[in-house]
Phi, psi and omega in degrees: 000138194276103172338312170300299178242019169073355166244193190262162178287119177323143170218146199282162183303289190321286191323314190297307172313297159338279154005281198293310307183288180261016175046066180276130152288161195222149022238022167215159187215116205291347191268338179319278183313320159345288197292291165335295197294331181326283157060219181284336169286338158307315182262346147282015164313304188289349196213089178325316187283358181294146201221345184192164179202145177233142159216152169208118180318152171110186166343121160325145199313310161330316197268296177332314182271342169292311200287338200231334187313128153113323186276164157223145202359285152354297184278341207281309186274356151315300194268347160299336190278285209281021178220349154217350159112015181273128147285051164000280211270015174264357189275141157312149160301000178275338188276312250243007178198000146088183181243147177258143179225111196230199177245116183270112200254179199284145184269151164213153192347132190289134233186028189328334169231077178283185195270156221261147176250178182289335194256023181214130178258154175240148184229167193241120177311165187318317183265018162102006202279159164286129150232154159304079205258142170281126160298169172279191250210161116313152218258345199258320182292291181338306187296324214271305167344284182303351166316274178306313182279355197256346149273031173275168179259109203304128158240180188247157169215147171226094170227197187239109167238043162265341165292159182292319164351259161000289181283325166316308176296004196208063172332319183290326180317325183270327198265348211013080188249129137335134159259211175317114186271141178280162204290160180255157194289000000 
């Protein structure tokens, strides 16, 4: 219940038939989420260039961030407690950073700047951060890119990618370059 107007966070018609339909619980349901990462790994099969994908169950982004503006961590497991009986720190890591679904190339050593090749310029996104811009590509590299990414290996992750870790150990997710595919063990 929203504290302020006594009702519940709107949630779409689809969504509620699903719901009813596989008796899912809420607001997170391990066959739920299952299935989302299912998916989002389908669809990246299908669809190479796709390079990460995040979700996290529960409330639409809107309502979520309407609903969370303002708070902090505290309140945040409060209202989990007090509205479905949920302990946050008793949760899996899958409750507790939602899930990633990316292309996994061999990871490597965390590197905040690596060093610019001749095919990379660097340029700065909207909030001044360094990004990687490409020349373009010849149509024989593209392919070939494309190639490298559709035999990489799609994985689910429930890790924290708002640290920069993450993105550092894993260049491609940003540059969209393919890396390594690892070797198999």
């Amino acid at each position: 219940m929203d504290r302020n107007t006594n009702r519940r966070p709107r949630i779409p018609q689809t969504e509620l038939r699903l719901s009813a339909k596989y008796a899912f619980e809420k607001p997170n349901d391990r066959r739920a989420l299952d299935l989302m990462n299912t998916a989002a790994t389908a669809v990246m099969n299908e669809l190479p260039d796709v390079v990460v994908g995040y979700g996290l169950g529960g409330l639409d982004a809107k309502e979520a961030e309407k609903e969370l503006l303002g708070s902090y961590a505290a309140d945040k497991n409060e209202i989990l407690f007090s509205r479905f009986m949920i302990n946050y720190n008793n949760e899996p890591e899958m409750y507790k950073k939602g899930s990633v679904v990316f292309r996994d190339y061999e990871v490597v050593e965390a590197d905040p700047m690596p060093p610019k090749t001749t095919k990379e310029i660097m340029n700065q996104d909207e909030d001044g951060d360094q990004i990687g811009v490409e020349i373009e590509k010849s149509k024989t590299q593209q392919e070939k890119d494309r190639k490298r990414r559709a035999k990489a290996r799609i994985t689910v992750q429930y890790v924290d990618i708002i640290k920069d870790e993450f993105w550092e150990r894993r260049p491609w997710l940003l540059s969209n370059k393919p890396g390594k595919i690892p070797k198999e063990p």
